[in-house]
Short mmCIF file of C-alpha atoms in Angstrom, two decimals:
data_model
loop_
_atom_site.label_atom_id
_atom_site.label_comp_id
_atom_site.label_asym_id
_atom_site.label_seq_id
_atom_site.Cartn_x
_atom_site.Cartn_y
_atom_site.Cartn_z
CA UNK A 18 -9.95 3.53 64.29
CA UNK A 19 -11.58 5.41 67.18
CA UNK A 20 -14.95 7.10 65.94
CA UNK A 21 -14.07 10.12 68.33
CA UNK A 22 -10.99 12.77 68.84
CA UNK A 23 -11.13 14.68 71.94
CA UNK A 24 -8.49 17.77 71.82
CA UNK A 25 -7.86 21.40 72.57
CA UNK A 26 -10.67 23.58 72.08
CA UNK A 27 -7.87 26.55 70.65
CA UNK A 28 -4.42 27.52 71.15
CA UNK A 29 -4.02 29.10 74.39
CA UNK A 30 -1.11 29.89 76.83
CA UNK A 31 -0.37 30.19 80.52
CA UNK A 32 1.91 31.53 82.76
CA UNK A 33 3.24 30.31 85.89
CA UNK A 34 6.63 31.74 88.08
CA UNK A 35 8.13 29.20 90.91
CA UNK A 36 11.52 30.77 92.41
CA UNK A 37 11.64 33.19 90.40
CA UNK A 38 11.93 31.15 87.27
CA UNK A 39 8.70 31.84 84.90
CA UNK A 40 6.83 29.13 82.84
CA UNK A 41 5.14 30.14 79.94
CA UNK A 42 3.04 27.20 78.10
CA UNK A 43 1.68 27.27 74.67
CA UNK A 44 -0.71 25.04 73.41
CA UNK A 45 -2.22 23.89 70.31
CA UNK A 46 -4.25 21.61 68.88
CA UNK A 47 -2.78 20.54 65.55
CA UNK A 48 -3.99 17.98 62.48
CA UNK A 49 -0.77 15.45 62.36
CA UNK A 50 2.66 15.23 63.44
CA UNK A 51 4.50 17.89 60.84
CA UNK A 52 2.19 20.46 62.07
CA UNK A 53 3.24 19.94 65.54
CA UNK A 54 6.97 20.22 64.50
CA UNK A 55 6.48 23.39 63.01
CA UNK A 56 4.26 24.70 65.68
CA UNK A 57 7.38 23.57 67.90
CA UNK A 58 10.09 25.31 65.42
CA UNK A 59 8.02 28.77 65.40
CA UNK A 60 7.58 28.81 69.45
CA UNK A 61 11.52 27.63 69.81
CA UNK A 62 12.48 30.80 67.72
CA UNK A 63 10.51 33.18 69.37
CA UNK A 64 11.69 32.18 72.91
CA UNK A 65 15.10 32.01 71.37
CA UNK A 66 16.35 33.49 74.25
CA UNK A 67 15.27 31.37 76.94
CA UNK A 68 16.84 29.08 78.70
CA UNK A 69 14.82 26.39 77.89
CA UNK A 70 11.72 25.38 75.79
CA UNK A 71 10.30 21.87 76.55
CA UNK A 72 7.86 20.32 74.60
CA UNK A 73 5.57 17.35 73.56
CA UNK A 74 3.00 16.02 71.55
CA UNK A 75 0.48 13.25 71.39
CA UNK A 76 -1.38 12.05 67.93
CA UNK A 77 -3.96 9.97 68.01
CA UNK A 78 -4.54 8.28 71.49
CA UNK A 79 -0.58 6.83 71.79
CA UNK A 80 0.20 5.27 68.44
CA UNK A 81 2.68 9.46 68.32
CA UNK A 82 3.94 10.43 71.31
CA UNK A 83 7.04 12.59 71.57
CA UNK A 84 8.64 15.33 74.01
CA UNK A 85 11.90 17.09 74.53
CA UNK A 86 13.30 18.04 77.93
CA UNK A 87 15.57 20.71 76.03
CA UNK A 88 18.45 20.68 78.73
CA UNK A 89 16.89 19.92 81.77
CA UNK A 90 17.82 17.10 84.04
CA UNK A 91 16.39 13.76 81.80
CA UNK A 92 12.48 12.71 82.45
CA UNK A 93 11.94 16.42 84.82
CA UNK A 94 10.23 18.19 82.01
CA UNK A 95 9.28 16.71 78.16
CA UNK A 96 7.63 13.68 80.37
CA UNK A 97 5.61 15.48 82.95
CA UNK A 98 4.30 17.50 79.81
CA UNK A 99 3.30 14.43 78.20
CA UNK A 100 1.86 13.00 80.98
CA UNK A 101 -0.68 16.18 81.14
CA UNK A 102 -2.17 15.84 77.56
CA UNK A 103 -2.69 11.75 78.52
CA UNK A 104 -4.58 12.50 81.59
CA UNK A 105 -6.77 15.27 80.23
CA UNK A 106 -7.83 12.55 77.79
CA UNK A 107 -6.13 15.28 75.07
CA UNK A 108 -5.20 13.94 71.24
CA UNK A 109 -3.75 15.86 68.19
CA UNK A 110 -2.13 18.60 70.54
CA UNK A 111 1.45 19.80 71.28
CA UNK A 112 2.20 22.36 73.92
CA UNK A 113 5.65 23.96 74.31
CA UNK A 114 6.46 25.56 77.69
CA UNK A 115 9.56 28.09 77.50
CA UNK A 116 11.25 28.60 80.92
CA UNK A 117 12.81 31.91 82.04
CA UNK A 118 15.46 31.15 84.58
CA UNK A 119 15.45 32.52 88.08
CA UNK A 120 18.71 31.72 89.27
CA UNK A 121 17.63 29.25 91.68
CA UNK A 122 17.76 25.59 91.29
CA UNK A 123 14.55 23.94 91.64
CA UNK A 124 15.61 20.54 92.13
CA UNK A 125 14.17 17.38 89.81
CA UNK A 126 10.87 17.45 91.60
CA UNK A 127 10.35 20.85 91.30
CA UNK A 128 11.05 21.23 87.93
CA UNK A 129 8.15 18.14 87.44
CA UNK A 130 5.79 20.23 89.65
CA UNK A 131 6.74 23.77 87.41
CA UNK A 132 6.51 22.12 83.95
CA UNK A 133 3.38 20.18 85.01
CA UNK A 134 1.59 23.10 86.61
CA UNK A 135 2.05 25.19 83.41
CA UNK A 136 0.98 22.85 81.27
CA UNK A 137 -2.03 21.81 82.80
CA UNK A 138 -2.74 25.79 83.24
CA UNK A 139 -2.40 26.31 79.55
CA UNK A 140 -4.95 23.02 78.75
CA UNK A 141 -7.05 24.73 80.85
CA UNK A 142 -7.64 27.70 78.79
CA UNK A 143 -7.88 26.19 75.99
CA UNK A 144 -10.63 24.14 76.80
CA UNK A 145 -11.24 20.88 75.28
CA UNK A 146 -13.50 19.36 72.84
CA UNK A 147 -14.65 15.68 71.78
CA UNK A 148 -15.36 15.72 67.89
CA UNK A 149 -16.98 13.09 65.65
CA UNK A 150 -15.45 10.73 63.09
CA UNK A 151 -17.56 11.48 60.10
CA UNK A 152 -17.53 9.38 56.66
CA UNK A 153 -18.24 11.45 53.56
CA UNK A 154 -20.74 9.70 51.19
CA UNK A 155 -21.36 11.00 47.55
CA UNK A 156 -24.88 9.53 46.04
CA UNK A 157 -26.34 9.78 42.78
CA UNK A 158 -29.88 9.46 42.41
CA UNK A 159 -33.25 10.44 40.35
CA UNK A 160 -35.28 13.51 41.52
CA UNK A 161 -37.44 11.77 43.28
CA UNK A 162 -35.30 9.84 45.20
CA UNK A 163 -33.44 12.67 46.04
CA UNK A 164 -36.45 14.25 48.48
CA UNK A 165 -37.16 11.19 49.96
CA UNK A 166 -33.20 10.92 50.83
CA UNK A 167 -33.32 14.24 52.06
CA UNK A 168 -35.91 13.06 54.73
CA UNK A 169 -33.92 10.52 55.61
CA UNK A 170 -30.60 11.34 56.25
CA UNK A 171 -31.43 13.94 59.47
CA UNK A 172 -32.55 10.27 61.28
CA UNK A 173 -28.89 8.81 60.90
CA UNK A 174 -27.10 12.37 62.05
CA UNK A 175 -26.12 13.32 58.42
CA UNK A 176 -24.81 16.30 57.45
CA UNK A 177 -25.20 17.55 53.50
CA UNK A 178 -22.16 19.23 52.66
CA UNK A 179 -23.73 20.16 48.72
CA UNK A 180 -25.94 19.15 45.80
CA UNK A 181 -25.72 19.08 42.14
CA UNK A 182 -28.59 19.39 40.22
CA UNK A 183 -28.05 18.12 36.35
CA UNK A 184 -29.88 15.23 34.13
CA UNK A 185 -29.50 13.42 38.05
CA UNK A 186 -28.68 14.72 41.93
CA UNK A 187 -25.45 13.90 42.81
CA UNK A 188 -25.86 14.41 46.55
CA UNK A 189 -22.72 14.83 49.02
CA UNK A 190 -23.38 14.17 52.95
CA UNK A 191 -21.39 13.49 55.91
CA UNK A 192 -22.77 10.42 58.42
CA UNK A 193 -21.15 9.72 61.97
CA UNK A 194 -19.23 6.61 60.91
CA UNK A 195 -20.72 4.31 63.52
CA UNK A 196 -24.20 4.92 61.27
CA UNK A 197 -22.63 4.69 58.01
CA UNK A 198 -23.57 0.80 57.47
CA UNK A 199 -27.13 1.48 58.31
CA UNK A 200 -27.42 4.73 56.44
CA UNK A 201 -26.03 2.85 53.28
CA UNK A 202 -28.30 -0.40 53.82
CA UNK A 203 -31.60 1.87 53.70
CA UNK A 204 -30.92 3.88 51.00
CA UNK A 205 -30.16 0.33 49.19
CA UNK A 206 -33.44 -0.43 50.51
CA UNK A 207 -35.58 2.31 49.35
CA UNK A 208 -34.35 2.45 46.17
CA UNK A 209 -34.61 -1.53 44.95
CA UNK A 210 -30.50 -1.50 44.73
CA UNK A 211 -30.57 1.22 42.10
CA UNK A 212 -28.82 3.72 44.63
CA UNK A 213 -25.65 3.03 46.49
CA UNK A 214 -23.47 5.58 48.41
CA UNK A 215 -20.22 5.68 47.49
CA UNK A 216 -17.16 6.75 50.86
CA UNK A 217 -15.19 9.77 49.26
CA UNK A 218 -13.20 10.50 53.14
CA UNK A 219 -13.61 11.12 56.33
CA UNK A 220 -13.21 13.71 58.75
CA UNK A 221 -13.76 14.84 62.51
CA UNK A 222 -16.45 17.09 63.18
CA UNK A 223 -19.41 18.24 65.54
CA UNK A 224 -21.99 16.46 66.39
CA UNK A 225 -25.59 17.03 64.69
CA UNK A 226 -26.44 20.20 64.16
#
């Protein structure tokens, strides 16, 4: 599993006319593949009357890729959409581009060049962001413990997410999963065995800080 996610920074959408014909691209960065759909669904029935509305999505790297040329001549529209989100690097996003027609024919190429230049206008202004896989870690530990812990964790790019104060701390924290093993081995370490985090999830999130 890849220990980074780089995606849209925020939905955003672009517009771009060639012949007459107007592109408008909407894009989003989305969680999983249903979210995508419905993002797809809600754009589809508010450009209900257009002539078109192309789309595609990438999850996770390539393991989910899927477009739609919605009418248009085969591989001159869901593909070149695709093909932006893979060369911006993007993951997790979907962008649907809804196509006014002109009245003039813009040929196979053109319509590649159009859908394309839309697309990659709308990633644009949306910006894009690289977040970190994070493992969440729940330890319980004595008082004492529990301060030296909290000095420790900063050094490994932890995150505390809260704390529970009762007979013991029961301390949850968030560690960039590349430093998980380490994190784990010194608290092991500094507490004889006694203390052992235990992986409750996982997420993507910022860096430190």
């Amino acid at each position: 599993m890849n220990d980074a996610l780089t995606t849209l920074g925020r939905e955003a959408e672009a517009e771009f006319e060639e012949k007459k014909s107007v592109f408008i691209a909407h894009v989003c960065p989305v969680s999983g593949e249903a979210e995508a759909q419905d993002y797809i669904k809600r754009k589809k029935a508010e450009f209900a009357d257009a002539r078109h509305n192309v789309w595609g999505y990438r999850m996770a790297g390539d393991i989910i890729v899927r477009c739609s040329d919605d009418g248009e001549p085969q591989g001159s529209a869901g593909v070149p959409t695709l093909d932006v989100l893979r060369k911006s690097g993007v993951s997790n996003a979907v962008i649907v581009t809804t196509r006014y027609f002109g009245g003039i024919l813009l040929g196979a190429g053109g319509l590649v060049r159009a859908y394309s230049t839309a697309a990659r206008m709308a990633v644009e202004a949306a910006g894009i962001v690289t977040y970190t896989r994070f493992d969440e870690l729940c330890l319980i530990c004595s008082y004492a413990n529990y301060q030296r812990y909290l000095a420790e964790l900063p050094k490994f790019g932890a995150k505390t997410d809260s704390t529970d104060f009762a007979a013991e701390v029961t301390l949850r924290f968030a560690v960039p999963a590349e430093a998980t093993a380490a994190l784990c081995r010194r608290v092991v370490e500094m507490s004889n065995g006694a203390d052992v985090p235990a992986r409750t999830g996982e997420r993507f999130d910022k860096g430190e800080g």
